Each structure stands twice: as C-alpha cells, then as structure tokens.
PDB file of C-alpha atoms in Angstrom:
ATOM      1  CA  UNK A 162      98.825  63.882  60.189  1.00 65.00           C
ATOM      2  CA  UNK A 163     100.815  66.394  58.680  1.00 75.00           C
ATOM      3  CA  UNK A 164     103.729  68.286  60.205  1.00 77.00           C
ATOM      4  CA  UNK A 165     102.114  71.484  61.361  1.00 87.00           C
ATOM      5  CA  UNK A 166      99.200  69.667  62.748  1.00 90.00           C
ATOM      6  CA  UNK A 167     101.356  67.493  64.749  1.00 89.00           C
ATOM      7  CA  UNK A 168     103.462  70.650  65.807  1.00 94.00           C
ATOM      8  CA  UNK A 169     100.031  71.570  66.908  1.00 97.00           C
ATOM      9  CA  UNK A 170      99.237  68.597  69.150  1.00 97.00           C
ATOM     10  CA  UNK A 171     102.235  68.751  70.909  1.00 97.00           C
ATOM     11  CA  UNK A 172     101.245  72.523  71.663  1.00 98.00           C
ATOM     12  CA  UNK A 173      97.530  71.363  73.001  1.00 98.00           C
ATOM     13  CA  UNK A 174      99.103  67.928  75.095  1.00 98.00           C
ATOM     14  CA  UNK A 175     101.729  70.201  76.636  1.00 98.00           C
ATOM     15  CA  UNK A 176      99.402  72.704  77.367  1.00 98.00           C
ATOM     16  CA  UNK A 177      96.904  70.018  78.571  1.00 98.00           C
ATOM     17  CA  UNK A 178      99.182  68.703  80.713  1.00 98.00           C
ATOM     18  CA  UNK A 179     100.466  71.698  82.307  1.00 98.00           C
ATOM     19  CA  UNK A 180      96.553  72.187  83.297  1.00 98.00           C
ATOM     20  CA  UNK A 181      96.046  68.663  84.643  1.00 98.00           C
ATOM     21  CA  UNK A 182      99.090  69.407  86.600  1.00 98.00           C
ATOM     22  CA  UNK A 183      97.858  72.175  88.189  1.00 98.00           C
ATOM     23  CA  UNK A 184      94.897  71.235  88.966  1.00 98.00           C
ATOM     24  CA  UNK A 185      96.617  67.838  90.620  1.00 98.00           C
ATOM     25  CA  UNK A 186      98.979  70.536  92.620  1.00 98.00           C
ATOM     26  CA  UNK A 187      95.787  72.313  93.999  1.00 98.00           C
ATOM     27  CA  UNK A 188      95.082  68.370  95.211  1.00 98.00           C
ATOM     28  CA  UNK A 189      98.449  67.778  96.966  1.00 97.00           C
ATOM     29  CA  UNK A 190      99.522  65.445  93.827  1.00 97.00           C
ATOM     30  CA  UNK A 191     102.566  66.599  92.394  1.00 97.00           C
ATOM     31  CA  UNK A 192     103.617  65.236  89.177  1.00 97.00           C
ATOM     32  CA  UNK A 193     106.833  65.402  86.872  1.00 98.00           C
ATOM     33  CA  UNK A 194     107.185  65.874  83.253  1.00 98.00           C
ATOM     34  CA  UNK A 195     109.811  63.552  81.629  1.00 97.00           C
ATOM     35  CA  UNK A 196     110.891  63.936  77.449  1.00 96.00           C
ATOM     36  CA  UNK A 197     107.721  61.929  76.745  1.00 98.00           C
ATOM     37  CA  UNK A 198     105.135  62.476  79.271  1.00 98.00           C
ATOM     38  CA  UNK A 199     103.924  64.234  82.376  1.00 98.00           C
ATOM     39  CA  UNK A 200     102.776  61.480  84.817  1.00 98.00           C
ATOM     40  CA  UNK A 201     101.966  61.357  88.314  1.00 98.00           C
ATOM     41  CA  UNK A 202     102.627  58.719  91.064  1.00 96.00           C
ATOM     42  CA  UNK A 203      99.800  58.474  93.304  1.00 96.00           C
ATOM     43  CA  UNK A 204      95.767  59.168  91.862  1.00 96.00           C
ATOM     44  CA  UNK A 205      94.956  62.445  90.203  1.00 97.00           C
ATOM     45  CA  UNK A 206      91.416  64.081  91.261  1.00 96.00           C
ATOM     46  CA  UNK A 207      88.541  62.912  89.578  1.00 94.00           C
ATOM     47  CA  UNK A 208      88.309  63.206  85.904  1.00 95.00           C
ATOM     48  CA  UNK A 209      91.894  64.344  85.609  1.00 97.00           C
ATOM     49  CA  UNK A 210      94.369  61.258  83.888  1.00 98.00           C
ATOM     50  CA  UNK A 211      97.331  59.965  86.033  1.00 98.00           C
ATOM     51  CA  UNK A 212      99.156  61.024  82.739  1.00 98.00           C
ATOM     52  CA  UNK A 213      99.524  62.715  79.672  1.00 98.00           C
ATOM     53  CA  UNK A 214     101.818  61.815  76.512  1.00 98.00           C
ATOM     54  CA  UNK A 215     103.306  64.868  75.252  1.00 98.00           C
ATOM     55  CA  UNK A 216     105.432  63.135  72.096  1.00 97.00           C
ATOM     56  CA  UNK A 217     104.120  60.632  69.873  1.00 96.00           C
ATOM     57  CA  UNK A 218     105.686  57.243  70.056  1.00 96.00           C
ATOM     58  CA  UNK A 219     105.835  57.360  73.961  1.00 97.00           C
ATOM     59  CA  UNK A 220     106.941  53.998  75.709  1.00 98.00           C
ATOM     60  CA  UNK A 221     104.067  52.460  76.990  1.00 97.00           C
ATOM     61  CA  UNK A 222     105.774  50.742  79.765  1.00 97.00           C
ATOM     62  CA  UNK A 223     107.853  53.190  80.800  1.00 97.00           C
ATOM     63  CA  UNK A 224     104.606  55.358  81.407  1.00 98.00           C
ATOM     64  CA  UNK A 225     102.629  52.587  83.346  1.00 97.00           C
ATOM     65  CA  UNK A 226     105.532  52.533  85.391  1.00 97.00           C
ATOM     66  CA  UNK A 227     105.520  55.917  86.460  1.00 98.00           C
ATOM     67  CA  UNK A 228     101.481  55.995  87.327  1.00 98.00           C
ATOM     68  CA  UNK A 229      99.747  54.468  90.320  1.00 96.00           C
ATOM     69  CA  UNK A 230      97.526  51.043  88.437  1.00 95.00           C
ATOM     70  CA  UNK A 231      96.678  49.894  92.027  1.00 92.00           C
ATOM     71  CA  UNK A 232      94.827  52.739  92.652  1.00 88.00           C
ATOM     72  CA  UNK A 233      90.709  52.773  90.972  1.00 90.00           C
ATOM     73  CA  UNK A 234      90.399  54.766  88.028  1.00 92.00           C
ATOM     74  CA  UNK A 235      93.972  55.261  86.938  1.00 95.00           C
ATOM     75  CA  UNK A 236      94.064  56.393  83.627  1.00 97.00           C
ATOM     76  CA  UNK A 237      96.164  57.778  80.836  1.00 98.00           C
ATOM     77  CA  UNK A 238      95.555  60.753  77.808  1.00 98.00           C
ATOM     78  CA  UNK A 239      97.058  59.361  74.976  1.00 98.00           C
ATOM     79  CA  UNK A 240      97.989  62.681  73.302  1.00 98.00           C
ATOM     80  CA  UNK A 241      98.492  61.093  69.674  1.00 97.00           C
ATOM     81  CA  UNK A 242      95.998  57.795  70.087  1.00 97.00           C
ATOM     82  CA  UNK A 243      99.501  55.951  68.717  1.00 97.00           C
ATOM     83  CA  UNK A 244      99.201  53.712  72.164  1.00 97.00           C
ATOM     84  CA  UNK A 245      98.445  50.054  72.971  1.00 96.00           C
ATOM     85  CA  UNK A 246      97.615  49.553  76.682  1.00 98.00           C
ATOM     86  CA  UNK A 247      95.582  46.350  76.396  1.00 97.00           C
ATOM     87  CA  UNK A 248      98.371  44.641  77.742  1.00 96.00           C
ATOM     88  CA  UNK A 249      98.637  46.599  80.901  1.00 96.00           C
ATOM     89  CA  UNK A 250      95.178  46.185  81.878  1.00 96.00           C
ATOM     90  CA  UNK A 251      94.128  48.961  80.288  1.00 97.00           C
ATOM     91  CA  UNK A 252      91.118  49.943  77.960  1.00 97.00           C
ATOM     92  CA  UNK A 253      89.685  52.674  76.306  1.00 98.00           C
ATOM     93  CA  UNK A 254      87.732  55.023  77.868  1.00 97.00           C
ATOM     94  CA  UNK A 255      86.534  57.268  74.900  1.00 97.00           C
ATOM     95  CA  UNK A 256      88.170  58.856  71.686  1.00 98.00           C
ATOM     96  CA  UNK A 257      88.211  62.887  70.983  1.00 98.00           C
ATOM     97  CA  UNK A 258      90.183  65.495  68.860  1.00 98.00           C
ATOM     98  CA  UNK A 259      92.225  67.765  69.804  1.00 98.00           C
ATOM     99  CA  UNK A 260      90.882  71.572  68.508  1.00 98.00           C
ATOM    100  CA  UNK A 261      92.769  74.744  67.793  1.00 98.00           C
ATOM    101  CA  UNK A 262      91.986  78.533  66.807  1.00 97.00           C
ATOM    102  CA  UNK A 263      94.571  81.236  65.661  1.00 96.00           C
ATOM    103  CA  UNK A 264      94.768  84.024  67.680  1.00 94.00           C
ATOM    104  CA  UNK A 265      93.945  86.324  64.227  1.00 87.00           C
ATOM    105  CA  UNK A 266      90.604  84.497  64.613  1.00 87.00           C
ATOM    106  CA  UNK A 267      87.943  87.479  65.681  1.00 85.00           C
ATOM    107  CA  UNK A 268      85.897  86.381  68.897  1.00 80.00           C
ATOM    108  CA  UNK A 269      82.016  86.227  68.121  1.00 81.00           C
ATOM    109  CA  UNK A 270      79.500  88.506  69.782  1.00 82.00           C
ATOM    110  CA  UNK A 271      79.289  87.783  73.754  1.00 84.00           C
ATOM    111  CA  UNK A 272      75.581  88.496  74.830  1.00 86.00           C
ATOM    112  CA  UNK A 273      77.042  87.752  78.469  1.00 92.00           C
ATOM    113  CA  UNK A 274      79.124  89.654  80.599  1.00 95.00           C
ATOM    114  CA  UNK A 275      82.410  88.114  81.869  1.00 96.00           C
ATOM    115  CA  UNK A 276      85.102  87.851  85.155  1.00 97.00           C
ATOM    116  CA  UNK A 277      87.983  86.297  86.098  1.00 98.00           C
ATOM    117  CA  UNK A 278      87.300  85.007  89.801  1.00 97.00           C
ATOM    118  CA  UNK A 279      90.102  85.582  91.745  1.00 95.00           C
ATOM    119  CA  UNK A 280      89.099  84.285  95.119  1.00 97.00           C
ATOM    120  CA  UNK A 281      87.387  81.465  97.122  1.00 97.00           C
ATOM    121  CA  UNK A 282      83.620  82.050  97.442  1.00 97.00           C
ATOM    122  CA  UNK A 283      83.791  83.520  93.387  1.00 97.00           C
ATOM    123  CA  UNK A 284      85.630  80.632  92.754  1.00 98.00           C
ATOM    124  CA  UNK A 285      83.048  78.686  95.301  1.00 98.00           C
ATOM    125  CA  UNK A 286      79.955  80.145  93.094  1.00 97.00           C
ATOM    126  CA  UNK A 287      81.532  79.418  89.471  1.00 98.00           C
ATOM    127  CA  UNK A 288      82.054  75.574  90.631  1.00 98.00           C
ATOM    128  CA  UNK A 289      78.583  75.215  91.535  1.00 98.00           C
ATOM    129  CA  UNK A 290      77.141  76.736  88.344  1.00 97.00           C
ATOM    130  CA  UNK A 291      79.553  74.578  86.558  1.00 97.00           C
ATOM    131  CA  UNK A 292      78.358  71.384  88.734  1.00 97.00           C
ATOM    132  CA  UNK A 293      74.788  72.077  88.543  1.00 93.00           C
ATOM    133  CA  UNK A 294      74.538  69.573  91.421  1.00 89.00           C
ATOM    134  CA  UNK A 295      76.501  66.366  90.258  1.00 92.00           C
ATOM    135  CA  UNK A 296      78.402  66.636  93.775  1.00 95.00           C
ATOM    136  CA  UNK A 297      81.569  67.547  92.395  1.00 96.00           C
ATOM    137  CA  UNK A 298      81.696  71.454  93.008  1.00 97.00           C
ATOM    138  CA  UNK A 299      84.488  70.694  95.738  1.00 96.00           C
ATOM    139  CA  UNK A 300      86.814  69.574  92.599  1.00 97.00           C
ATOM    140  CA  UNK A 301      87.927  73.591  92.266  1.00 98.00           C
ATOM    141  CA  UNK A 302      89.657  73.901  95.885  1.00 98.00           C
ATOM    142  CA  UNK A 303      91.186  77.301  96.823  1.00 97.00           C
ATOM    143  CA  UNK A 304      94.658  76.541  96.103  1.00 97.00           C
ATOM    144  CA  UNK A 305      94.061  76.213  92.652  1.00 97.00           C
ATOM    145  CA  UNK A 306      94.226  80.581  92.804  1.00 96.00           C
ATOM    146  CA  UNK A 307      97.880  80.374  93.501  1.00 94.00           C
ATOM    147  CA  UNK A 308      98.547  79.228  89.858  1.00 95.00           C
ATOM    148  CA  UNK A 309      99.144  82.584  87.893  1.00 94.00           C
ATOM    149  CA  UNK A 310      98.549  80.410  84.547  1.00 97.00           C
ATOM    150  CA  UNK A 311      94.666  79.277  85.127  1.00 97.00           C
ATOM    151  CA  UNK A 312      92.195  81.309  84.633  1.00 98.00           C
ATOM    152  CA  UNK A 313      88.487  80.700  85.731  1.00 98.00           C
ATOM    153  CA  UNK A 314      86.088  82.644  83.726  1.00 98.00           C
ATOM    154  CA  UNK A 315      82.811  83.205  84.711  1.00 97.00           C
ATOM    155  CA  UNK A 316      80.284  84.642  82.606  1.00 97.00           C
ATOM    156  CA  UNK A 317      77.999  86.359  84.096  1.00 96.00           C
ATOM    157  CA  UNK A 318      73.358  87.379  83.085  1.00 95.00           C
ATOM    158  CA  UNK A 319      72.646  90.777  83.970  1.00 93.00           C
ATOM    159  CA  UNK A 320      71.647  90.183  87.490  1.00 94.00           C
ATOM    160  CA  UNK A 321      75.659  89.123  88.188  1.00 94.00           C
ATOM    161  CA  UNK A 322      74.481  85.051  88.031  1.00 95.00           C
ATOM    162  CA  UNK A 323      77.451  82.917  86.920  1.00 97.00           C
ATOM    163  CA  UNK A 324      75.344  81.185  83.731  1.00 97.00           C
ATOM    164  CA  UNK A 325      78.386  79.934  81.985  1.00 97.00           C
ATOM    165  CA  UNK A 326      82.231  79.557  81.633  1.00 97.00           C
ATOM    166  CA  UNK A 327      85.541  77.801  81.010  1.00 98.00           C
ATOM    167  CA  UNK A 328      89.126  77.535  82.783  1.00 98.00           C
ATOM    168  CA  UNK A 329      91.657  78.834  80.672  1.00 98.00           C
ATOM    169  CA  UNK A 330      95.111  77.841  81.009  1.00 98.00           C
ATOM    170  CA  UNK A 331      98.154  79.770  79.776  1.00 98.00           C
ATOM    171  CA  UNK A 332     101.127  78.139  78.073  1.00 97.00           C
ATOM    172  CA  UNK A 333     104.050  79.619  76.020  1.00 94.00           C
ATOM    173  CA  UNK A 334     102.613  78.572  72.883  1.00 95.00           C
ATOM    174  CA  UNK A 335      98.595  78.776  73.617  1.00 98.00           C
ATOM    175  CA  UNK A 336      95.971  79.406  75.627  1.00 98.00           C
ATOM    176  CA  UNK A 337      93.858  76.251  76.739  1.00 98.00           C
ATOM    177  CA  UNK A 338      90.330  75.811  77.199  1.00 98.00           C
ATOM    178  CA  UNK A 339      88.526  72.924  79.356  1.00 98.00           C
ATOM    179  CA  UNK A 340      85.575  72.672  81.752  1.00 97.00           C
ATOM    180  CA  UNK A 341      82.866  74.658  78.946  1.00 97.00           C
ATOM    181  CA  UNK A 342      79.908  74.784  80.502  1.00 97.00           C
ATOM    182  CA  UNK A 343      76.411  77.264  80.281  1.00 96.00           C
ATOM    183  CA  UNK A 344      72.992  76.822  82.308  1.00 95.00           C
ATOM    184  CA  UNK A 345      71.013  77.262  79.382  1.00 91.00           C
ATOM    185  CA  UNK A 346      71.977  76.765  75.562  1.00 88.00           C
ATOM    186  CA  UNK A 347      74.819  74.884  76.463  1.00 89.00           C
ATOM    187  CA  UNK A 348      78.349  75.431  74.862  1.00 93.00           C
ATOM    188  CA  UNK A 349      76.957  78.151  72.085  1.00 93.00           C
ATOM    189  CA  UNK A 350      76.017  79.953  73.978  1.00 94.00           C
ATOM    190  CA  UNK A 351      79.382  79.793  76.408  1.00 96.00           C
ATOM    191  CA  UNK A 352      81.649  80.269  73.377  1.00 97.00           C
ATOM    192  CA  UNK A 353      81.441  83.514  72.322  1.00 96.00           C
ATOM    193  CA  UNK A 354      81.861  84.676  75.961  1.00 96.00           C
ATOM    194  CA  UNK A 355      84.215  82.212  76.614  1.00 97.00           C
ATOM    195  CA  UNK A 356      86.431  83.701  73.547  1.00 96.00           C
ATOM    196  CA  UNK A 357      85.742  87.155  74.047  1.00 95.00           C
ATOM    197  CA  UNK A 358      87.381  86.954  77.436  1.00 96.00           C
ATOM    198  CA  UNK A 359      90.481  84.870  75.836  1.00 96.00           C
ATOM    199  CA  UNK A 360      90.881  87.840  73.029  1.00 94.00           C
ATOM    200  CA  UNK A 361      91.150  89.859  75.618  1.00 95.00           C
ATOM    201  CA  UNK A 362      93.263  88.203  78.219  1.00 96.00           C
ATOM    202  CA  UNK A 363      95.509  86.441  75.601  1.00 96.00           C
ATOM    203  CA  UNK A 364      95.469  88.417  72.212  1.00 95.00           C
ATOM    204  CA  UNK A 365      98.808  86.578  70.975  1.00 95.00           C
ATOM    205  CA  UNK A 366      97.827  83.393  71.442  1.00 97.00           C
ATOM    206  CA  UNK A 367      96.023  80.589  69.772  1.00 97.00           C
ATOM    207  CA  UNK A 368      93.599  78.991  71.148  1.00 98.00           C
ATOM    208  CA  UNK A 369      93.156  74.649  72.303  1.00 98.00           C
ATOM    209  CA  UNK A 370      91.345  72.186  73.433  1.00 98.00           C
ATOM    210  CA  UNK A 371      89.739  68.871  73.245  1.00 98.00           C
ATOM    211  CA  UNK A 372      86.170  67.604  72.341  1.00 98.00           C
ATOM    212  CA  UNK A 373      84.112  65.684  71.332  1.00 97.00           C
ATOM    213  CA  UNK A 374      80.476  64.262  69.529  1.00 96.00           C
ATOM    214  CA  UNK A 375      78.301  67.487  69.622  1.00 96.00           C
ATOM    215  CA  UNK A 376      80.323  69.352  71.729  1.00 97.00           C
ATOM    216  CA  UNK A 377      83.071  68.758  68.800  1.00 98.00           C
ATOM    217  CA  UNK A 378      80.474  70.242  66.502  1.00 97.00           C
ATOM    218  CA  UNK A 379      80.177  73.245  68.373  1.00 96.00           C
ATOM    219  CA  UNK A 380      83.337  73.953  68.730  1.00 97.00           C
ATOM    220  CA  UNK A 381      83.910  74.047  65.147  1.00 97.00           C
ATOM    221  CA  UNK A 382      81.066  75.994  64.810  1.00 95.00           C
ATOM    222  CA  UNK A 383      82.836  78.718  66.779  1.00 95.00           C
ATOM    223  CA  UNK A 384      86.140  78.970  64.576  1.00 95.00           C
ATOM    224  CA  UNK A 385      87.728  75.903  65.744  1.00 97.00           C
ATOM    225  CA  UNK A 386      89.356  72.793  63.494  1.00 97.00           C
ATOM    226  CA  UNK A 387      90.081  69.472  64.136  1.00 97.00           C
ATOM    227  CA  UNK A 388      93.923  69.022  64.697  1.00 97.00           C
ATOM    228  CA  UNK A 389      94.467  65.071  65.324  1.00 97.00           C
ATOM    229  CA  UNK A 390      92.777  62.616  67.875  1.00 98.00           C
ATOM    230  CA  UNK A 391      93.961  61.592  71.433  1.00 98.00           C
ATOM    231  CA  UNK A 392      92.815  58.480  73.608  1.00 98.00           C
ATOM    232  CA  UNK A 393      91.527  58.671  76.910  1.00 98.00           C
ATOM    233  CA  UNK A 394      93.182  55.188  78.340  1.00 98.00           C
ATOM    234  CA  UNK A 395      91.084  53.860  82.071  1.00 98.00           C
ATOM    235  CA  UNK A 396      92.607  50.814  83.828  1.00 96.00           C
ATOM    236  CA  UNK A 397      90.860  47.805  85.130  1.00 89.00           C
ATOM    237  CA  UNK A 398      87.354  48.604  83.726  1.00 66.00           C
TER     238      UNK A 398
END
C-alpha cells in the first residue's frame, strides 16, 4: 500500500469509528479511543464491531483486552487486515475494501428526491424502508438525532416514500457513508442520490466507505476506488 493510500485508510477507520461510536452512544455503550484503536467494553448493537483499529500494526492483545469476548458476537474491524486473532478465539468474519471519492468528484444525476430526517417517526420511517422487514428497524433509536455529525438521508419517489438512502457521518477529514440501501435497483440506483445529497451537505470533503463483492462493484461504478482492505474479526464462531 502506498503512502497516500494508507493516509487514506486511516481517514476512512477514524471516520468509521467515530460512526460505530455513535451509533454505540445512541445504545448506552460508550467507548474510548486509545493511539491505536477505538474499543468498547461491554457489546456494541448488532452489526456494529466491539472495535475498530485506527493505526496499522495495532497490538492484538492489548485490543482483546479492552473488548467484552464473554459476551456473543464480539467482534473486531481490522482497519488494515495486518491482524492475527486466531489465537484469541477469534476468526474471520468476511474481508472488504475500504473506498474513497474526492470531493472534486461531480455527483451523478439523482432521479430521486432527498431529506435529512431530523426527528423520530422520519427517522422511524427511513429504518423501516432500510429494514424491509428483517426485524431490525429498532437498531436507529431516537438518540442517535443528538449527534450533530450523522446524517440520515432519505431519498424520497414522488409520492414522499422513503425508497432509498445512506447515513452519512461527518469527520474532519471526510464524510462517511454506511447503511446504502434502495427498494428497487438496489445501490445504483441509491448512489447518485446518496451523493447528490453529500455534494451538497459536505462540498469540501471526500467521500468513504467500505464494501464489498457487487456492492464493491457498484461503488466503483459511481466514482469510487479501492483504497486498501480491512478484516471484519467475530469471536467464538
């Protein structure tokens, strides 16, 4: 990896991290951020990681010991996939690459319109399009509205129907995208909404992320590269 990617994936895994920490706030979890990591001490909500390496090189026992392994589904993002858990029960979960876009990068077309929603039943709405029934529509509680750096954009058919939409989280260095999601077409056709609404909110910054497989694909697709890969770590699987 060169330098200026690597410069780049400490941008995304602190940004990522500062998201997974907010959304473990809205929870009740509060975690810490050390010089190598942001971990927490008791379990994260679903799908989040108990912690997130933010250098490469971390130690790994150092950051087992600052996570919760006797709680199910403890797991760590392994911002630089430089780790070796095995040894502390861990294995991997599933491989991905971080993504970035300059900020000079002009947004595509949006055929959708788009808000920010900025209270509980829009926020309500947007987590049940999002969940399209899985169960997990509760994962977005209120509280997560009292953090001025996460945005959740819905984009909206011409009826007012949240069809798609992304949270965006704001960092010093870059804006963050997670949670990409559309009723029909999947993530082309939440992308150019999702973006348009980013150029506008954020015009300075670049913008990051993680995917994967197809979802990888479409990201690139949609002005993004390929910056270096991560590790999703799960214990006791």
């Amino acid at each position: 990896m060169t330098t200026s990617k690597q410069l780049l994936v400490r941008t995304a895994a602190r940004n990522n991290a500062e998201w997974c920490a907010a959304m473990s706030r809205s929870h009740g979890v509060v975690g810490e951020f050390g010089a190598q990591a942001w971990a927490a001490p008791s379990r994260t909500p679903p799908y989040y990681p108990d912690a997130v390496t933010l250098v490469p090189g971390a130690d790994p026992a150092t950051l087992v010991a600052r996570i919760d392994t006797g709680a199910p589904g403890a797991c760590v993002k392994d911002s630089f996939a430089d780790l070796d858990l095995a040894e502390f029960g861990f294995q991997v979960l599933f491989e991905a690459q971080w993504i970035h876009r300059p900020a000079s990068a002009p947004a595509p077309a949006a055929g959708l319109s788009w808000d920010v929603a900025g209270d509980p039943d829009t926020l309500r709405t947007w987590a049940l399009a999002w969940d399209v029934g899985g169960g997990d529509a509760g994962l977005f509680r209120p509280e997560l509205l009292n953090n001025r750096a996460s945005f959740v954009l819905a984009g909206r058919s011409t009826d007012g129907r949240v069809v798609a939409g992304a949270v965006a989280s704001r960092s010093d260095r870059a804006v963050g995208i997670s949670n990409v999601f559309a009723l029909d077409g999947g993530p082309d056709t939440a992308w150019p909404v999702v973006l348009d609404a980013v150029t506008e909110l954020f015009p300075a910054l670049p913008v990051v992320g993680y995917e994967q497989g197809d979802d990888l694909a479409t990201a690139v697709r949609h002005g993004f590269e390929p910056i270096g890969p991560l590790r999703i770590w799960l214990h006791g699987r």
